[in-house]
Short mmCIF file of C-alpha atoms and ligand atoms in Angstrom, two decimals:
data_model
loop_
_atom_site.label_atom_id
_atom_site.label_comp_id
_atom_site.label_asym_id
_atom_site.label_seq_id
_atom_site.Cartn_x
_atom_site.Cartn_y
_atom_site.Cartn_z
CA MET F 12 100.45 54.35 95.58
CA GLU F 13 101.28 58.06 94.72
CA ARG F 14 100.32 59.41 91.35
CA SER F 15 102.32 61.98 89.21
CA ILE F 16 100.21 64.76 87.79
CA GLY F 17 102.50 66.32 85.18
CA ILE F 18 102.15 71.12 85.36
CA GLY F 19 102.55 73.56 82.96
CA LEU F 20 103.72 76.15 84.84
CA LEU F 21 102.95 80.50 82.66
CA GLY F 22 105.37 82.80 84.89
CA ALA F 23 108.15 81.48 87.04
CA GLY F 24 109.42 85.07 88.83
CA THR F 25 109.12 85.53 92.49
CA VAL F 26 106.56 83.15 93.22
CA GLY F 27 106.86 80.50 90.09
CA GLY F 28 110.72 80.61 90.34
CA THR F 29 110.39 79.88 94.21
CA LEU F 30 106.44 77.10 93.63
CA VAL F 31 109.41 75.22 91.17
CA SER F 32 111.78 75.20 93.68
CA ARG F 33 109.67 73.68 96.47
CA LEU F 34 108.70 70.82 94.26
CA ILE F 35 111.99 69.65 93.99
CA GLY F 36 113.37 70.03 97.48
CA ASP F 37 109.79 69.58 99.33
CA ALA F 38 108.97 67.16 96.39
CA ASP F 39 108.67 63.58 99.49
CA ALA F 40 107.23 65.73 102.04
CA ILE F 41 103.74 66.37 99.70
CA ALA F 42 104.26 62.62 98.81
CA ALA F 43 104.44 61.78 102.05
CA LYS F 44 100.95 63.63 102.85
CA THR F 45 99.00 63.35 100.30
CA GLY F 46 100.00 60.91 97.95
CA LEU F 47 100.82 63.12 94.35
CA THR F 48 103.38 64.12 93.01
CA PHE F 49 104.05 67.05 90.44
CA ASP F 50 106.42 67.01 87.55
CA VAL F 51 106.80 70.27 85.78
CA ARG F 52 106.56 70.12 82.07
CA LYS F 53 106.92 72.81 81.34
CA VAL F 54 107.19 76.35 81.72
CA GLY F 55 106.34 79.57 80.09
CA VAL F 56 109.00 82.45 80.41
CA ARG F 57 109.24 85.85 78.78
CA ASP F 58 113.44 86.03 78.35
CA LEU F 59 114.65 82.49 78.18
CA ALA F 60 118.23 83.61 79.36
CA LYS F 61 117.13 84.75 82.37
CA GLU F 62 118.51 82.68 85.37
CA ARG F 63 116.21 80.79 87.30
CA PRO F 64 116.87 79.10 90.43
CA PHE F 65 115.90 75.62 89.80
CA PRO F 66 117.54 73.31 87.81
CA VAL F 67 116.51 74.16 84.31
CA THR F 68 116.60 70.93 81.91
CA ASP F 69 116.37 70.87 78.09
CA GLY F 70 113.29 72.05 76.89
CA LEU F 71 111.72 72.45 79.67
CA LEU F 72 111.71 76.79 79.49
CA THR F 73 109.50 77.91 76.24
CA ASP F 74 108.01 81.62 74.94
CA ARG F 75 106.05 80.15 73.14
CA LEU F 76 103.10 80.19 75.80
CA ARG F 77 100.68 78.35 74.21
CA GLU F 78 103.51 75.48 74.03
CA VAL F 79 102.26 74.79 78.08
CA ILE F 80 98.94 74.13 78.13
CA ASP F 81 99.35 72.15 74.14
CA ASP F 82 101.50 69.53 76.06
CA PRO F 83 99.34 66.61 76.35
CA GLY F 84 102.30 65.69 79.96
CA VAL F 85 100.53 68.67 80.52
CA GLU F 86 97.43 67.95 83.23
CA LEU F 87 97.25 71.17 84.87
CA VAL F 88 98.10 74.82 84.58
CA VAL F 89 99.42 77.09 87.11
CA GLU F 90 99.39 80.45 85.55
CA LEU F 91 101.72 83.03 87.55
CA MET F 92 101.95 85.67 85.39
CA GLY F 93 100.73 88.30 86.30
CA GLY F 94 98.22 91.08 84.77
CA LEU F 95 95.74 90.49 81.87
CA ASP F 96 97.35 89.87 78.75
CA PRO F 97 97.55 87.03 77.00
CA ALA F 98 97.18 85.67 80.68
CA GLY F 99 93.29 85.35 80.83
CA ASP F 100 93.33 84.00 77.34
CA LEU F 101 95.73 81.44 78.32
CA VAL F 102 93.32 80.35 81.37
CA LEU F 103 90.65 80.46 79.38
CA ALA F 104 92.42 78.21 76.61
CA ALA F 105 93.57 75.77 79.39
CA LEU F 106 89.72 75.92 81.04
CA GLU F 107 88.44 75.15 77.56
CA ALA F 108 90.70 72.58 76.58
CA GLY F 109 89.49 70.76 80.17
CA LYS F 110 92.84 71.27 82.01
CA PRO F 111 92.76 72.80 85.91
CA VAL F 112 93.84 76.11 85.92
CA VAL F 113 95.50 77.31 89.48
CA SER F 114 96.33 81.23 89.88
CA ALA F 115 97.45 83.70 92.38
CA ASN F 116 96.50 86.26 89.20
CA LYS F 117 93.49 89.13 91.41
CA GLU F 118 93.71 91.09 88.81
CA LEU F 119 92.28 88.60 85.78
CA ILE F 120 89.88 86.60 88.64
CA ALA F 121 88.93 90.51 89.21
CA ALA F 122 87.92 91.35 85.67
CA ARG F 123 87.28 87.82 83.45
CA GLY F 124 85.82 85.99 87.24
CA PRO F 125 82.71 85.05 85.86
CA GLU F 126 83.79 84.91 82.79
CA LEU F 127 86.26 82.25 83.08
CA ILE F 128 84.20 80.12 86.43
CA ALA F 129 82.05 80.01 83.82
CA ALA F 130 84.21 78.11 81.41
CA ALA F 131 85.69 76.51 84.17
CA GLU F 132 82.48 74.30 85.51
CA ARG F 133 81.40 74.27 81.93
CA SER F 134 84.96 71.41 81.15
CA GLY F 135 84.15 70.06 85.31
CA VAL F 136 87.09 70.78 86.03
CA PRO F 137 88.24 73.18 89.08
CA PHE F 138 89.64 76.81 88.98
CA LEU F 139 91.74 77.53 92.11
CA PHE F 140 92.49 80.75 93.51
CA GLU F 141 93.44 81.06 97.10
CA ALA F 142 97.22 83.08 97.17
CA ALA F 143 94.56 85.92 94.61
CA VAL F 144 94.06 88.10 98.02
CA GLY F 145 96.93 87.20 101.12
CA GLY F 146 98.85 85.69 99.58
CA GLY F 147 99.63 82.80 102.16
CA ILE F 148 96.51 83.77 104.04
CA PRO F 149 93.66 81.12 103.63
CA ILE F 150 91.11 83.68 102.68
CA ILE F 151 88.95 81.86 99.28
CA ARG F 152 88.80 78.97 100.64
CA PRO F 153 86.69 79.45 104.34
CA LEU F 154 84.92 82.29 102.77
CA SER F 155 83.37 79.94 99.39
CA GLU F 156 83.18 76.90 101.11
CA THR F 157 83.36 76.87 105.12
CA LEU F 158 81.55 79.90 105.55
CA ALA F 159 79.37 79.53 102.55
CA GLY F 160 76.58 78.68 105.26
CA GLU F 161 76.16 81.88 107.59
CA THR F 162 74.99 85.21 105.91
CA ILE F 163 78.54 87.52 105.94
CA ASP F 164 77.89 90.59 107.51
CA ARG F 165 81.41 92.19 105.95
CA VAL F 166 84.62 91.35 105.64
CA ILE F 167 87.00 94.57 106.52
CA GLY F 168 90.91 93.71 104.90
CA ILE F 169 94.19 94.78 105.74
CA VAL F 170 94.83 93.93 101.77
CA ASN F 171 98.11 95.07 101.30
CA GLY F 172 101.47 95.13 102.71
CA THR F 173 102.77 98.00 100.35
CA THR F 174 100.41 100.62 102.45
CA ASN F 175 99.59 98.97 105.68
CA PHE F 176 104.08 98.95 106.56
CA ILE F 177 104.33 102.95 104.86
CA LEU F 178 101.02 103.39 107.56
CA THR F 179 102.68 101.37 110.47
CA GLU F 180 106.09 103.30 109.76
CA MET F 181 104.03 107.09 109.29
CA SER F 182 102.17 105.93 113.03
CA GLU F 183 105.60 104.27 114.89
CA ASN F 184 109.18 106.27 113.84
CA ALA F 185 106.79 109.64 113.04
CA THR F 186 108.01 109.64 109.07
CA SER F 187 106.36 111.29 105.97
CA TYR F 188 103.97 109.31 104.06
CA GLU F 189 107.53 110.23 101.23
CA ALA F 190 110.36 108.69 103.80
CA ALA F 191 108.45 105.96 103.60
CA LEU F 192 107.44 105.01 101.03
CA GLU F 193 110.95 104.89 100.42
CA ALA F 194 112.18 102.82 102.86
CA ALA F 195 109.38 100.77 101.66
CA THR F 196 111.01 100.75 98.56
CA GLU F 197 114.60 99.52 100.28
CA LEU F 198 113.58 96.74 101.83
CA GLY F 199 111.74 95.57 98.65
CA TYR F 200 107.91 95.63 99.98
CA ALA F 201 106.98 97.92 97.06
CA GLU F 202 108.11 97.38 93.62
CA SER F 203 109.61 100.37 91.80
CA ASP F 204 107.09 101.53 90.40
CA PRO F 205 104.57 101.54 93.78
CA THR F 206 100.94 102.98 91.77
CA ALA F 207 98.76 100.12 92.06
CA ASP F 208 99.48 99.72 95.75
CA VAL F 209 99.45 103.54 97.05
CA SER F 210 96.81 104.57 94.51
CA GLY F 211 94.83 101.21 96.39
CA ALA F 212 94.08 99.46 92.76
CA ASP F 213 95.39 96.54 94.09
CA ALA F 214 93.43 96.34 96.43
CA ALA F 215 90.51 96.98 95.35
CA ALA F 216 91.35 93.89 92.99
CA LYS F 217 90.98 91.77 96.05
CA ALA F 218 88.12 93.38 97.39
CA ALA F 219 85.81 92.80 94.66
CA ILE F 220 86.98 89.57 95.08
CA LEU F 221 86.25 89.43 98.35
CA ALA F 222 83.07 90.95 98.07
CA SER F 223 81.83 88.44 95.18
CA LEU F 224 82.72 85.38 97.33
CA ALA F 225 81.80 86.57 100.56
CA PHE F 226 78.37 88.03 99.22
CA GLY F 227 78.24 85.66 96.08
CA THR F 228 76.75 88.58 93.93
CA TRP F 229 79.61 89.40 91.30
CA VAL F 230 81.45 92.29 92.14
CA GLY F 231 83.30 93.80 89.61
CA VAL F 232 86.57 95.74 90.44
CA GLU F 233 85.02 99.17 88.67
CA ASP F 234 82.34 98.52 91.12
CA VAL F 235 85.24 99.52 94.04
CA PHE F 236 85.67 102.66 94.92
CA CYS F 237 88.83 103.30 95.21
CA GLU F 238 90.92 105.48 96.99
CA GLY F 239 94.59 105.33 97.99
CA ILE F 240 96.85 106.44 100.78
CA GLU F 241 98.82 108.73 98.58
CA ALA F 242 97.23 111.69 100.94
CA VAL F 243 97.34 110.92 103.88
CA SER F 244 100.27 112.91 106.05
CA ALA F 245 101.50 112.47 109.17
CA ALA F 246 99.35 115.08 110.67
CA ASP F 247 97.10 112.93 110.80
CA VAL F 248 98.84 109.61 111.66
CA ALA F 249 100.09 111.62 114.82
CA PHE F 250 96.11 113.12 114.85
CA ALA F 251 95.14 109.49 114.71
CA ALA F 252 96.61 108.00 118.03
CA GLU F 253 96.04 111.01 120.15
CA PHE F 254 91.83 110.30 119.14
CA GLY F 255 92.60 106.20 119.41
CA TYR F 256 92.48 105.17 116.50
CA ALA F 257 94.93 104.26 113.53
CA VAL F 258 95.20 105.25 109.82
CA LYS F 259 94.58 101.87 107.87
CA LEU F 260 94.22 101.32 104.56
CA LEU F 261 91.38 99.34 104.25
CA ALA F 262 88.83 96.81 102.21
CA VAL F 263 85.43 97.30 103.38
CA CYS F 264 82.66 94.61 101.74
CA GLU F 265 79.03 95.39 103.26
CA ARG F 266 75.74 93.92 102.17
CA THR F 267 72.55 95.79 104.00
CA ASP F 268 68.94 95.75 102.57
CA ALA F 269 69.90 97.60 100.10
CA GLY F 270 72.70 95.78 98.23
CA VAL F 271 76.06 95.40 98.44
CA SER F 272 79.30 98.23 98.04
CA THR F 273 82.65 97.22 98.52
CA ARG F 274 85.49 100.68 98.30
CA VAL F 275 89.26 101.02 99.41
CA HIS F 276 90.23 103.87 101.02
CA PRO F 277 92.08 105.50 104.19
CA ALA F 278 90.45 105.26 107.43
CA MET F 279 90.61 105.70 110.95
CA VAL F 280 90.54 102.03 112.75
CA PRO F 281 89.32 102.41 116.58
CA LEU F 282 92.68 101.30 118.36
CA GLU F 283 90.41 98.71 120.09
CA HIS F 284 89.05 97.05 117.31
CA PRO F 285 91.68 94.39 115.78
CA LEU F 286 92.76 95.16 112.49
CA ALA F 287 94.47 98.48 114.16
CA SER F 288 96.86 96.44 116.08
CA ILE F 289 98.08 94.29 112.57
CA ARG F 290 101.64 96.18 111.67
CA GLY F 291 104.06 96.25 108.49
CA ALA F 292 104.23 94.20 105.64
CA THR F 293 101.37 91.73 107.32
CA ASN F 294 97.13 91.21 105.84
CA ALA F 295 94.63 90.52 107.73
CA ILE F 296 90.99 89.49 106.51
CA PHE F 297 88.36 90.85 109.54
CA ILE F 298 84.40 88.40 109.31
CA GLU F 299 81.35 89.39 110.58
CA GLY F 300 78.53 87.06 110.05
CA PRO F 301 74.91 86.70 112.59
CA ALA F 302 76.63 83.82 113.97
CA ILE F 303 80.25 83.66 113.51
CA GLU F 304 79.68 87.33 115.07
CA SER F 305 83.58 88.10 113.89
CA LEU F 306 86.47 85.97 112.60
CA LEU F 307 90.09 87.37 112.13
CA PHE F 308 92.88 85.91 109.52
CA ALA F 309 96.21 88.15 109.62
CA GLY F 310 99.43 86.87 108.74
CA PRO F 311 102.23 87.26 105.39
CA GLY F 312 99.88 88.24 103.02
CA ALA F 313 102.92 88.07 100.17
CA GLY F 314 106.25 87.61 99.25
CA GLY F 315 107.24 83.99 97.26
CA GLY F 316 106.92 81.28 100.00
CA PRO F 317 103.75 82.32 101.99
CA THR F 318 101.75 82.98 97.97
CA ALA F 319 103.47 79.64 96.30
CA THR F 320 102.11 77.83 99.69
CA ALA F 321 98.34 78.95 98.93
CA VAL F 322 99.05 77.60 95.34
CA LEU F 323 100.66 74.58 95.94
CA GLY F 324 97.33 73.84 98.24
CA ASP F 325 95.18 74.48 95.09
CA MET F 326 96.81 72.33 93.27
CA ILE F 327 96.95 69.65 95.95
CA ASP F 328 93.49 69.67 95.90
CA ALA F 329 92.95 70.88 92.08
CA ALA F 330 95.06 66.95 91.45
CA ARG F 331 92.68 65.06 94.33
CA GLU F 332 89.74 66.02 92.39
CA THR F 333 90.39 65.54 88.60
CA LEU F 334 92.06 62.48 89.87
CA ALA F 335 88.71 61.07 91.67
CA GLY F 336 87.52 61.61 88.44
CA ALA F 337 84.51 63.94 88.96
CA GLN F 338 82.87 66.33 86.57
CA VAL F 339 83.95 68.77 89.33
CA ALA F 340 80.56 72.03 90.63
CA PRO F 341 82.01 75.16 91.07
CA ARG F 342 82.55 76.36 94.04
CA ILE F 343 80.10 79.35 94.22
CA ARG F 344 77.13 80.74 92.39
CA PHE F 345 77.04 84.24 91.94
CA SER F 346 73.38 85.28 91.77
CA PRO F 347 72.36 89.08 90.57
CA GLY F 348 72.12 91.50 93.04
CA GLU F 349 71.62 95.16 94.01
CA LEU F 350 75.06 97.04 94.25
CA VAL F 351 75.06 99.94 95.71
CA ASP F 352 76.46 102.70 94.37
CA PHE F 353 79.19 105.17 96.88
CA THR F 354 77.56 108.04 97.05
CA GLU F 355 74.35 106.08 99.44
CA VAL F 356 76.10 104.52 101.26
CA PHE F 357 76.53 105.79 104.47
CA THR F 358 80.07 106.55 106.40
CA GLU F 359 81.88 108.60 109.06
CA TRP F 360 84.76 111.36 108.13
CA TYR F 361 87.12 112.57 109.93
CA MET F 362 87.97 115.75 108.21
CA ARG F 363 90.81 118.44 109.56
CA LEU F 364 90.61 121.63 108.64
CA VAL F 365 92.53 125.20 109.37
CA VAL F 366 90.77 128.77 109.45
CA ASP F 367 90.85 131.93 110.87
CA ASP F 368 90.32 131.90 114.88
CA LYS F 369 88.28 134.25 114.91
CA PRO F 370 85.06 134.53 116.69
CA GLY F 371 81.65 133.07 114.71
CA VAL F 372 84.41 130.86 112.38
CA LEU F 373 82.74 127.53 114.20
CA ALA F 374 79.02 128.84 113.61
CA LYS F 375 80.02 129.03 110.08
CA ILE F 376 81.51 125.31 109.84
CA ALA F 377 78.35 123.82 112.34
CA GLY F 378 75.97 125.24 110.11
CA GLY F 379 77.43 124.15 106.22
CA PHE F 380 77.44 120.29 108.10
CA GLY F 381 73.51 121.03 108.89
CA ASP F 382 72.37 122.35 105.45
CA ALA F 383 73.64 119.35 104.81
CA GLY F 384 72.06 116.87 106.79
CA VAL F 385 75.65 115.71 109.02
CA SER F 386 75.76 116.38 112.69
CA ILE F 387 79.03 116.69 114.30
CA LYS F 388 80.04 114.03 116.82
CA SER F 389 83.08 115.42 117.59
CA VAL F 390 85.46 119.19 117.99
CA TRP F 391 88.91 119.45 118.78
CA GLN F 392 90.47 122.93 117.88
CA GLU F 393 93.94 124.07 118.98
CA GLY F 394 95.22 128.01 117.97
CA VAL F 395 98.10 128.88 117.02
CA ASN F 396 98.70 133.10 116.79
CA THR F 397 95.76 134.21 113.85
CA GLU F 398 94.94 130.52 113.25
CA ALA F 399 93.27 127.63 114.66
CA THR F 400 93.54 124.14 113.70
CA LEU F 401 90.48 121.81 113.55
CA ILE F 402 89.09 117.60 113.40
CA VAL F 403 85.97 117.25 113.18
CA VAL F 404 83.96 113.32 113.32
CA THR F 405 81.04 113.03 111.82
CA HIS F 406 78.04 111.31 112.30
CA LEU F 407 76.64 108.64 109.63
CA ALA F 408 75.98 109.68 106.62
CA THR F 409 75.55 109.85 103.79
CA GLU F 410 78.11 110.21 101.38
CA ARG F 411 77.02 112.55 98.87
CA SER F 412 76.04 114.53 102.53
CA GLN F 413 79.23 114.31 103.92
CA ARG F 414 80.44 115.68 100.27
CA GLU F 415 77.71 118.38 100.07
CA ALA F 416 79.39 119.89 103.74
CA LEU F 417 82.51 119.34 102.65
CA ARG F 418 82.52 121.64 99.28
CA SER F 419 80.06 124.57 101.81
CA LEU F 420 83.18 124.34 103.72
CA HIS F 421 85.50 124.87 100.76
CA ALA F 422 82.85 127.91 100.30
CA ILE F 423 83.69 129.54 103.46
CA ASP F 424 85.78 132.44 103.70
CA GLU F 425 87.60 132.18 107.24
CA VAL F 426 88.60 128.03 106.36
CA ILE F 427 92.24 128.27 104.93
CA GLU F 428 92.16 124.52 104.15
CA VAL F 429 91.04 121.47 104.42
CA GLY F 430 93.74 119.13 105.32
CA SER F 431 92.16 115.75 104.67
CA VAL F 432 89.14 113.95 105.37
CA ILE F 433 89.44 110.19 106.36
CA ARG F 434 86.43 107.85 107.11
CA VAL F 435 86.57 106.14 110.47
CA LEU F 436 85.09 102.88 109.91
CA GLY F 437 82.04 101.71 112.12
CA ASP F 438 79.97 99.59 114.08
CA GLY F 439 78.55 98.00 110.28
CA PRO F 440 75.56 97.97 108.41
P1 NAP J 20 106.50 88.44 88.55
O1 NAP J 20 107.77 87.17 89.76
O2 NAP J 20 106.51 89.38 87.66
O3 NAP J 20 107.17 86.73 87.30
C1 NAP J 20 105.97 86.65 86.33
C2 NAP J 20 106.26 85.70 84.78
O4 NAP J 20 105.84 85.15 84.67
C3 NAP J 20 108.39 85.49 84.73
O5 NAP J 20 108.65 84.90 85.30
C4 NAP J 20 107.71 86.37 83.48
O6 NAP J 20 108.74 86.70 82.87
C5 NAP J 20 106.40 85.57 83.10
N1 NAP J 20 105.49 86.65 82.53
C6 NAP J 20 105.37 87.91 82.72
N2 NAP J 20 104.68 88.49 82.04
C7 NAP J 20 104.54 87.53 80.26
C8 NAP J 20 104.54 87.06 79.01
N3 NAP J 20 103.80 88.47 78.20
N4 NAP J 20 104.86 86.55 78.28
C9 NAP J 20 105.66 85.54 78.69
N5 NAP J 20 106.63 84.77 80.02
C10 NAP J 20 105.60 86.36 81.31
O7 NAP J 20 105.58 87.81 89.40
P2 NAP J 20 105.46 87.53 90.69
O8 NAP J 20 105.56 88.35 91.74
O9 NAP J 20 104.85 86.19 90.82
O10 NAP J 20 103.15 86.84 90.36
C11 NAP J 20 103.30 86.44 89.41
C12 NAP J 20 101.63 86.68 90.12
O11 NAP J 20 101.71 85.69 91.42
C13 NAP J 20 100.59 87.57 90.33
O12 NAP J 20 99.67 87.83 89.16
C14 NAP J 20 100.76 88.55 91.37
O13 NAP J 20 99.79 89.37 90.86
C15 NAP J 20 100.56 87.10 92.00
N6 NAP J 20 101.09 87.67 93.86
C16 NAP J 20 102.60 87.67 93.70
C17 NAP J 20 102.81 87.42 94.58
C18 NAP J 20 104.30 88.35 95.45
O14 NAP J 20 104.32 87.83 96.41
N7 NAP J 20 104.97 88.13 94.20
C19 NAP J 20 101.62 87.81 96.27
C20 NAP J 20 100.07 87.23 95.70
C21 NAP J 20 99.89 86.63 94.56
P3 NAP J 20 110.32 86.52 83.41
O15 NAP J 20 111.32 85.53 84.11
O16 NAP J 20 110.96 85.68 81.78
O17 NAP J 20 110.78 87.96 82.91
#
């Protein structure tokens, strides 16, 4: 027997529009597999006159968003608006009204996750957000449920398709950062304002969610160290390839005896690491733990189709739980834990310097590193006329020490330019 579930949708853009079309076009297949049909009762949007990719029946659309939640026929709320405001208060109101919520909004979950999860727990309803990280890649459920029995050590993700596309272009076609960004915009990978992608902010929200679920300690987006790809040059990408690395924007979530650290920054990834081969707009998440050793999840991290599939999975899950009639316990509990300040995290650095090609310069540079307690792993040098390019890769040292070494380099007269600094992905804790 089929059971119909009344849906209230907040937002009908790229993902929401695709979702409604799928609910109509794939209704029979979904019903055959799950015994469920989804009846979209209300859709909240900003612009009532905008064309939609689905039939708009009388009274379906509203710009009075509270109507979506308050409609007595709405049993499940799907939030696909994005942003913090008004999405946050609407999701909270739906949960407080005892309605299950499915959301794809990483920004909201990273900012108000504990409050919303607590509201869902009080009401005994599911609050699911599989699509918030990795688009179509199943990663939230594996982390919070399937791997709940594993003591995860580290999660490393390529969680922003735009920046991975840009870095792949720079690497494979020797394109400049600016030209690669232009290509990403032309192909629709980058927004007209790509700041959230290239600055790492989008990846930082996803990193906060991944770390929180992996370690069971809440990590807010404000706890994530974040550096974007704006300063990565074509020269760095070319040097990386020469030395056996690919440059990737990584979200790194790590647990050591000292606590949990979470960061987003460009990194030199050894070519033999599975993440080095993730090309274009593809996303991937690599999980390490003592029993599972390592797992790789990879696939389309965005786009209406893949993201709508993740949202649909959550809707089916939430509908099943609701129909079972039980009070739903949260899928993960968070306990207090130590968050390690990034300056105390151990990292390995790659640095590209331009120096006066004079005797004794190398000794001065080595002295700067030594005084900061950083030892050098390798140095490569190439001289052109009176200048030399120097590539220095350091051994593991705390960020504090690495930064101190960097400051001392700036104070050396013969150092003309510190071209760039990129962290190297090491073996982990
Ligand atoms: P989108 O295309 O910009 O659509 C947003 C929708 O929400 C639009 O229908 C818009 O109404 C409505 N909306 C936004 N603010 C509103 C407001 N203040 N009042 C009323 N309606 C409002 O966004 P999207 O790409 O579908 O993304 C939706 C969510 O999914 C976001 O949280 C995003 O991070 C997440 N997500 C997206 C992708 C992806 O590939 N796009 C992947 C993973 C996760 P109008 O249509 O009237 O303008």
